mmCIF file of N, CA, C and O in Angstrom:
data_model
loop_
_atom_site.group_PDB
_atom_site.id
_atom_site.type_symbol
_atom_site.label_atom_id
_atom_site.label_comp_id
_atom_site.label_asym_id
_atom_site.label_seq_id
_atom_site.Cartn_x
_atom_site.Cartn_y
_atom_site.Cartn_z
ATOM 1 N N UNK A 11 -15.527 -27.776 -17.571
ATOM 2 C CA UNK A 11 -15.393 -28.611 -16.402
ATOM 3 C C UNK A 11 -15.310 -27.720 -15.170
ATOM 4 O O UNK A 11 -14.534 -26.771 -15.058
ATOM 5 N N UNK A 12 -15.930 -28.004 -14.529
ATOM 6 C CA UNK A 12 -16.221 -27.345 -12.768
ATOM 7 C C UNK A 12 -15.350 -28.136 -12.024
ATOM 8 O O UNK A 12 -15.208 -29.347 -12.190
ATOM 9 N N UNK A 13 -14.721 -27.397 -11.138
ATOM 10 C CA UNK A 13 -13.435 -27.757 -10.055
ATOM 11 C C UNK A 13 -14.085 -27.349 -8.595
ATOM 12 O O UNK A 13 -14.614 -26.237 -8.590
ATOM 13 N N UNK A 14 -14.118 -27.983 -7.526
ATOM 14 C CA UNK A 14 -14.490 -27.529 -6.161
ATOM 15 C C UNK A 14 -13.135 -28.253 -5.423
ATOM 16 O O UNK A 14 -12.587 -29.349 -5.302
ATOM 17 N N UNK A 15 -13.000 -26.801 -5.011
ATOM 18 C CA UNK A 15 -11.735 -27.086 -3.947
ATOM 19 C C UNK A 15 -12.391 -26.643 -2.386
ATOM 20 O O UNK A 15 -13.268 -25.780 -2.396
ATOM 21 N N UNK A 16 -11.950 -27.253 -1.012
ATOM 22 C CA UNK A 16 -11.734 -26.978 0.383
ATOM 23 C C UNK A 16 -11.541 -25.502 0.193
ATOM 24 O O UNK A 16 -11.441 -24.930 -0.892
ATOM 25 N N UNK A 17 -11.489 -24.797 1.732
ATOM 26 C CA UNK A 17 -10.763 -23.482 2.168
ATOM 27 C C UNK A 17 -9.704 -24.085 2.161
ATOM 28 O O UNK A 17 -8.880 -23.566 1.408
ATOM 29 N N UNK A 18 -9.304 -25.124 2.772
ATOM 30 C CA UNK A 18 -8.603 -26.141 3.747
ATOM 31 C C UNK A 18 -7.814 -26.385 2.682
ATOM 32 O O UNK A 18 -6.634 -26.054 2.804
ATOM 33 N N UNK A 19 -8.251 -27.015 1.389
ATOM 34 C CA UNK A 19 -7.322 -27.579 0.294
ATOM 35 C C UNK A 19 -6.596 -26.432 -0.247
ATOM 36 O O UNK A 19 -5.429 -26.607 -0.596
ATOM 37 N N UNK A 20 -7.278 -24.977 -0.390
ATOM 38 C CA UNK A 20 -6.712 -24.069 -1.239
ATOM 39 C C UNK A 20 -5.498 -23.435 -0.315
ATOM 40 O O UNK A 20 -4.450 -22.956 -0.747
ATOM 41 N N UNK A 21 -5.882 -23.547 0.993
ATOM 42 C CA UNK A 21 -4.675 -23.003 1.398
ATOM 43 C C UNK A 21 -3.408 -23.544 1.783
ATOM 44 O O UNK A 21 -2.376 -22.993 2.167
ATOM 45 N N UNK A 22 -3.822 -25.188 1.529
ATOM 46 C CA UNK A 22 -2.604 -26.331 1.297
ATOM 47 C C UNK A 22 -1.540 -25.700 0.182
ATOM 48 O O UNK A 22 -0.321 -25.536 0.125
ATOM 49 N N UNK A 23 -3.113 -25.343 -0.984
ATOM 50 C CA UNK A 23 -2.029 -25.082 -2.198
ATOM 51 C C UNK A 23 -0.993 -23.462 -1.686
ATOM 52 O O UNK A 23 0.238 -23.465 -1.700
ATOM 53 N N UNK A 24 -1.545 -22.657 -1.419
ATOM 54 C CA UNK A 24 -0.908 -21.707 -1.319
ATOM 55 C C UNK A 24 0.328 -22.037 -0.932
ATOM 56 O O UNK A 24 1.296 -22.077 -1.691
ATOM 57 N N UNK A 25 0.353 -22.423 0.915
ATOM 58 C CA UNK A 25 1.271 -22.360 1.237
ATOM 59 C C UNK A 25 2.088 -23.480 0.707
ATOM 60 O O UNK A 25 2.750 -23.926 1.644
ATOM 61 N N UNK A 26 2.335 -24.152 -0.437
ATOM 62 C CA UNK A 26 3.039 -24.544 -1.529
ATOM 63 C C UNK A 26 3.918 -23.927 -1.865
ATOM 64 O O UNK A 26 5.050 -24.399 -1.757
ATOM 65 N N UNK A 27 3.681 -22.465 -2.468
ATOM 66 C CA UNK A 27 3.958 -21.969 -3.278
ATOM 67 C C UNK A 27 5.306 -21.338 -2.827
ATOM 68 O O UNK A 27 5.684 -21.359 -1.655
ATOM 69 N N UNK A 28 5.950 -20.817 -3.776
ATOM 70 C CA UNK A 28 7.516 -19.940 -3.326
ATOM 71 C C UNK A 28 7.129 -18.831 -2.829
ATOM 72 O O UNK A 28 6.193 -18.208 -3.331
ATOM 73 N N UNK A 29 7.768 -18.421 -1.796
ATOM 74 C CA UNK A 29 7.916 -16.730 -1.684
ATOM 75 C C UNK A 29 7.331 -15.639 -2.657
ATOM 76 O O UNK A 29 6.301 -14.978 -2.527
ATOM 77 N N UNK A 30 8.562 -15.626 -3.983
ATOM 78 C CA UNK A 30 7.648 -14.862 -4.817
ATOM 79 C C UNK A 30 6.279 -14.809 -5.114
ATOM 80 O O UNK A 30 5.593 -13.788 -5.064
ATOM 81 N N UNK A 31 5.805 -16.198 -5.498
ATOM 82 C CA UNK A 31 4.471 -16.478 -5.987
ATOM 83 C C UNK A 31 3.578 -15.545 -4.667
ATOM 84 O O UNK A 31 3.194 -14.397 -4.885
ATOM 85 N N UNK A 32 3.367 -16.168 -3.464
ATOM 86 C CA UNK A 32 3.012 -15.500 -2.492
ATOM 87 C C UNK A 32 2.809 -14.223 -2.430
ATOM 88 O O UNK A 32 1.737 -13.700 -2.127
ATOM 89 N N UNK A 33 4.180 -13.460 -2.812
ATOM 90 C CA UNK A 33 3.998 -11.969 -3.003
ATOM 91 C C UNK A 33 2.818 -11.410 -4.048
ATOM 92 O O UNK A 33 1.979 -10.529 -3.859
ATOM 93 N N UNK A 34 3.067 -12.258 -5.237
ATOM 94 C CA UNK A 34 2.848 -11.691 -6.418
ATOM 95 C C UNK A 34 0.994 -12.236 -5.856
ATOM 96 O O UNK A 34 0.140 -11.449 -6.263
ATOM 97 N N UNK A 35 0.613 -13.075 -5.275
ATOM 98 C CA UNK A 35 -0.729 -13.187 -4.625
ATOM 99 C C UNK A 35 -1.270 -12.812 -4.153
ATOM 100 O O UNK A 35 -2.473 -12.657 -4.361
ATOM 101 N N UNK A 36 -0.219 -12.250 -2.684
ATOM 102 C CA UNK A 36 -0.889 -10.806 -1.840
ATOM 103 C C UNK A 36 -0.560 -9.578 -2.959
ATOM 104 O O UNK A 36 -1.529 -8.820 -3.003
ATOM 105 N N UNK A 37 0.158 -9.301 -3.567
ATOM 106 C CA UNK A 37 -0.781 -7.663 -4.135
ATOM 107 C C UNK A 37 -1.853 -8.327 -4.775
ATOM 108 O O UNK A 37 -2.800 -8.445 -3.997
ATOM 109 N N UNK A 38 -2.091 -8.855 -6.006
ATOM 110 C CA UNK A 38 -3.528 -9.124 -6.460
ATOM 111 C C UNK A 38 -4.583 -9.487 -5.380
ATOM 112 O O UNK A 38 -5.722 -9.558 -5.842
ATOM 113 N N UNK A 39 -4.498 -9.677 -4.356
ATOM 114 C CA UNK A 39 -5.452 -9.675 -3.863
ATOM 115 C C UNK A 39 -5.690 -8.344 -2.993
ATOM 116 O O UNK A 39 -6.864 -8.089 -2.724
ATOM 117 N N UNK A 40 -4.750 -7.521 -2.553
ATOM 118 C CA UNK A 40 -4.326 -6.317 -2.257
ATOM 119 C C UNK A 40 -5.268 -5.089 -3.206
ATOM 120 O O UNK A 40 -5.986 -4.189 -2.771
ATOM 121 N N UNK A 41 -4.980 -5.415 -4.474
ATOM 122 C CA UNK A 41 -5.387 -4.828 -5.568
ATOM 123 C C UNK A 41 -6.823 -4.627 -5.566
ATOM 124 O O UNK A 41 -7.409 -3.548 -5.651
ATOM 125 N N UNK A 42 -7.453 -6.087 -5.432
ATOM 126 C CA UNK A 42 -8.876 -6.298 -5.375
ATOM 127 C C UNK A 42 -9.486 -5.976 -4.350
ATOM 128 O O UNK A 42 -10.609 -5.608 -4.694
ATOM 129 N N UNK A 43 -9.342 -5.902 -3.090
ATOM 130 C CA UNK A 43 -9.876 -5.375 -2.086
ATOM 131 C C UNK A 43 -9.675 -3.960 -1.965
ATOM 132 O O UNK A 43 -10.407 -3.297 -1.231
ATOM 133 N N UNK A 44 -8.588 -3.357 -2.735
ATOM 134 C CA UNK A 44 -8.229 -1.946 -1.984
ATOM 135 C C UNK A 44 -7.590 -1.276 -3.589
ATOM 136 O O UNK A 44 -6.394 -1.138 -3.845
ATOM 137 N N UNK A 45 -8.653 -0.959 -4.443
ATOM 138 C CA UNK A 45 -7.731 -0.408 -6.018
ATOM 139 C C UNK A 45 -7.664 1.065 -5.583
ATOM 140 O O UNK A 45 -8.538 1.667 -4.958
ATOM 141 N N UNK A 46 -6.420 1.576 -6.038
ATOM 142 C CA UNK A 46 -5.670 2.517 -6.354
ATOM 143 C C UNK A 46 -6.913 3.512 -7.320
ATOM 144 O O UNK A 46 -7.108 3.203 -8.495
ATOM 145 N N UNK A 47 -7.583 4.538 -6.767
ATOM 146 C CA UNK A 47 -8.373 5.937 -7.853
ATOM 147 C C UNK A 47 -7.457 6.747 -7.154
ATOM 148 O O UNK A 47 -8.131 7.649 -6.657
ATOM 149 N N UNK A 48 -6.192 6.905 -6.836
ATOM 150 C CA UNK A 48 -5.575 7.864 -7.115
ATOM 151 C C UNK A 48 -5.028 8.410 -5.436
ATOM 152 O O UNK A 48 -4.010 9.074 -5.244
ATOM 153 N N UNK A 49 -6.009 7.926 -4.328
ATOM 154 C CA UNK A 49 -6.035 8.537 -3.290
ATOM 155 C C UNK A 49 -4.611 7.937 -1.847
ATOM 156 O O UNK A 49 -4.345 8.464 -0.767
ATOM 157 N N UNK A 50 -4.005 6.658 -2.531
ATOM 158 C CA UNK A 50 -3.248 6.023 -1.937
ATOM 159 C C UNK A 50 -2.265 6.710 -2.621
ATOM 160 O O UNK A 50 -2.086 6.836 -3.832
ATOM 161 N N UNK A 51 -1.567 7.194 -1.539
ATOM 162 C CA UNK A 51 -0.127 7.688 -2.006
ATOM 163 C C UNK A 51 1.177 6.442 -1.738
ATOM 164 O O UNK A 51 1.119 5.594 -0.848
ATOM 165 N N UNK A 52 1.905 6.534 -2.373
ATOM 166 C CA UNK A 52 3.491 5.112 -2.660
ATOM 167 C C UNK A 52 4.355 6.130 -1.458
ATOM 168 O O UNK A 52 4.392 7.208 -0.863
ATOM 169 N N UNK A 53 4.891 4.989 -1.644
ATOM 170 C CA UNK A 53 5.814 5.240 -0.573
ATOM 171 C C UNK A 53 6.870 6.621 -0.856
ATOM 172 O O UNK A 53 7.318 7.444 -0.059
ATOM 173 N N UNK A 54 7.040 6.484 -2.300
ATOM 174 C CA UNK A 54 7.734 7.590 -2.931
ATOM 175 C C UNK A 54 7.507 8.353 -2.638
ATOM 176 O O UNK A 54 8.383 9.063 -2.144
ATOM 177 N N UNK A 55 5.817 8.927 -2.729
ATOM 178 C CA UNK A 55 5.086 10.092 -2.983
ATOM 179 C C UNK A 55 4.973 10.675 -0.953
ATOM 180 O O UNK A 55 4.916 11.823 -0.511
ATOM 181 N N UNK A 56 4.980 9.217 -0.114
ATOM 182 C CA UNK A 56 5.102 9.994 1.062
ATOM 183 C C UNK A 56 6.149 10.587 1.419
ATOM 184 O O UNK A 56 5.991 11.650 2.019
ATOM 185 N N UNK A 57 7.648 10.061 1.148
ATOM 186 C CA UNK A 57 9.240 10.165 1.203
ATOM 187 C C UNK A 57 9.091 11.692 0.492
ATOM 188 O O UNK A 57 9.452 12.671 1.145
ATOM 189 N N UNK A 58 8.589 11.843 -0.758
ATOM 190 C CA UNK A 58 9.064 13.628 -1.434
ATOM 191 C C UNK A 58 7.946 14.274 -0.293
ATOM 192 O O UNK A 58 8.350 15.433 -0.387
ATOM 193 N N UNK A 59 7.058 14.344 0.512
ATOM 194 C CA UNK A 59 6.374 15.119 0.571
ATOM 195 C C UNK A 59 7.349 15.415 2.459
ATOM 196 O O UNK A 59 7.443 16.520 2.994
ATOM 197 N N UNK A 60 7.638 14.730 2.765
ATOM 198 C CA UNK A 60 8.726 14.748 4.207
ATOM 199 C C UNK A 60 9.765 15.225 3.730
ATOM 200 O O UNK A 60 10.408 15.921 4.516
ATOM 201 N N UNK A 61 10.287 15.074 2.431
ATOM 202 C CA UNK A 61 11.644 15.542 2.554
ATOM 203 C C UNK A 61 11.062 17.315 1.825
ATOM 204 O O UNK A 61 11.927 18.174 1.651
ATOM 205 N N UNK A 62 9.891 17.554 1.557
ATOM 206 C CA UNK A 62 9.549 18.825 0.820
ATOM 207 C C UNK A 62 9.418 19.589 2.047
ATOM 208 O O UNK A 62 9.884 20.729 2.074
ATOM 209 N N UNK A 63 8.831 19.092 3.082
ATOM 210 C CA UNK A 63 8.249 19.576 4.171
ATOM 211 C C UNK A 63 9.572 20.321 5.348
ATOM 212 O O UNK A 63 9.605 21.478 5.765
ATOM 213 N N UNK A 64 10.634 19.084 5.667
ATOM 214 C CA UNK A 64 11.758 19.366 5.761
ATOM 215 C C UNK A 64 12.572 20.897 5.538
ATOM 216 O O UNK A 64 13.074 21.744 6.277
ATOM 217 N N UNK A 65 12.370 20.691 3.996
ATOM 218 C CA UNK A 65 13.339 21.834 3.294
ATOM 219 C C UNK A 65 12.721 23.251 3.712
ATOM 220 O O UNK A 65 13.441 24.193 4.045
ATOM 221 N N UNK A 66 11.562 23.309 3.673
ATOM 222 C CA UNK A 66 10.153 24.005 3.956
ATOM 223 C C UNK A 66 10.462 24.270 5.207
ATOM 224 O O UNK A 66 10.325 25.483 5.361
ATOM 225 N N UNK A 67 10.913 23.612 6.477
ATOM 226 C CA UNK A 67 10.473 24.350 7.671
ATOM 227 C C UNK A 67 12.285 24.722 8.181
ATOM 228 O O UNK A 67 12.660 25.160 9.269
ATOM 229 N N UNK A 68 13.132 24.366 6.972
ATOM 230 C CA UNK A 68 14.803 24.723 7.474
ATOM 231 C C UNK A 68 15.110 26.013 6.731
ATOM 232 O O UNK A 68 16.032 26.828 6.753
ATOM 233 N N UNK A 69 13.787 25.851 5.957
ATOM 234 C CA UNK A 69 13.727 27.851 5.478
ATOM 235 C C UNK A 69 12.785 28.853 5.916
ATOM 236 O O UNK A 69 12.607 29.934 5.357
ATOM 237 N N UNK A 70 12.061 28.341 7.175
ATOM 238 C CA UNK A 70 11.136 29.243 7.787
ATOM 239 C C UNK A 70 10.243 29.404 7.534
ATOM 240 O O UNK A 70 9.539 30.314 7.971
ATOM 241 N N UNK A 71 9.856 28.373 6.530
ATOM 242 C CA UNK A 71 8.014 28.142 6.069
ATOM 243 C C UNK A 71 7.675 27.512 6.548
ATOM 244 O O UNK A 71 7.979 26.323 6.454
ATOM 245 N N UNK A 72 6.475 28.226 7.683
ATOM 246 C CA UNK A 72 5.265 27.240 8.292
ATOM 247 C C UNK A 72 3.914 26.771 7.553
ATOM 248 O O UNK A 72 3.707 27.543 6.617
ATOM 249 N N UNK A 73 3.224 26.081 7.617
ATOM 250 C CA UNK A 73 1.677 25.878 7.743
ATOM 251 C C UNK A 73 1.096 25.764 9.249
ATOM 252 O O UNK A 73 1.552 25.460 10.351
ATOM 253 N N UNK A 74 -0.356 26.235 8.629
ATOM 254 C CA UNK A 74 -1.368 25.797 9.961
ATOM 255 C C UNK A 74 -1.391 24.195 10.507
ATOM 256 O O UNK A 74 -1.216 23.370 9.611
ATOM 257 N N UNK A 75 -1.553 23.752 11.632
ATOM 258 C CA UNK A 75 -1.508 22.527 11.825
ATOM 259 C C UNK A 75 -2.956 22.203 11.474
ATOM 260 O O UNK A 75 -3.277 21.035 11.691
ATOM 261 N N UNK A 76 -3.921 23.034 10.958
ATOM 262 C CA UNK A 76 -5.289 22.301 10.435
ATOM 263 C C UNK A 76 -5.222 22.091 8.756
ATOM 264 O O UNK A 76 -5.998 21.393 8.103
ATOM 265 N N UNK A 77 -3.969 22.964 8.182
ATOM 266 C CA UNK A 77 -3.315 22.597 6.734
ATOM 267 C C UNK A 77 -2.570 21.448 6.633
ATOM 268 O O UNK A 77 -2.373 21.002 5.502
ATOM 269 N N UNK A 78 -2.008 20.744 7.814
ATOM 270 C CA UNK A 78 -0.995 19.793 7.651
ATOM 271 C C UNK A 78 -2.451 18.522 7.860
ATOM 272 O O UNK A 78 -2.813 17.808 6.925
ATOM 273 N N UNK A 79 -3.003 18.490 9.057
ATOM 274 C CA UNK A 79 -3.820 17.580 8.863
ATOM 275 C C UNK A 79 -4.993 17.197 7.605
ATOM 276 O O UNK A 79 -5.453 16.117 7.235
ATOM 277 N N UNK A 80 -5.162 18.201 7.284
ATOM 278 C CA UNK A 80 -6.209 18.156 6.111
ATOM 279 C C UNK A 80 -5.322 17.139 4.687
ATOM 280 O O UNK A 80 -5.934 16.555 3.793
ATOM 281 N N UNK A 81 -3.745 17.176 4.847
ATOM 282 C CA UNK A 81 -3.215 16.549 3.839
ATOM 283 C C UNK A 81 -2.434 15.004 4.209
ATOM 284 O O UNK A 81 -1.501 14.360 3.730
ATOM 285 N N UNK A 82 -3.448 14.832 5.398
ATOM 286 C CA UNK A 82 -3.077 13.377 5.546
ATOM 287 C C UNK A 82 -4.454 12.900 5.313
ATOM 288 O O UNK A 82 -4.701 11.694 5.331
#
């Protein structure tokens, strides 16, 4: 059986939905437009690399500022 829904109707349904659901909608769709091969760093991975960087320049280790840009 084939279903045709509106833009209009589907986004009736959405905004239905709870909070969570919502969330759990925007990443899958997050997911699908924008998948993870490795090059998106988490929030984690930006937090250790500031607090590495930190420790790094309160002990007198520099980089080039064309080394720091190359790793954003």
């Amino acid at each position: 059986m084939t279903a045709t829904i509106s833009l209009d109707g589907l986004w009736i349904c959405i905004q239905s939905l709870s909070k969570t659901n919502k969330k759990w909608l925007s990443d899958k769709l997050l997911e699908e437009l924008y998948p993870n091969d490795g090059t998106i760093k988490t929030k984690e991975e930006i937090l250790e690399g500031i607090v590495q960087g930190a420790k790094e320049a309160k002990n007198g280790q520099t980089h080039p500022i064309e080394e720091l840009w190359s790793q954003l």
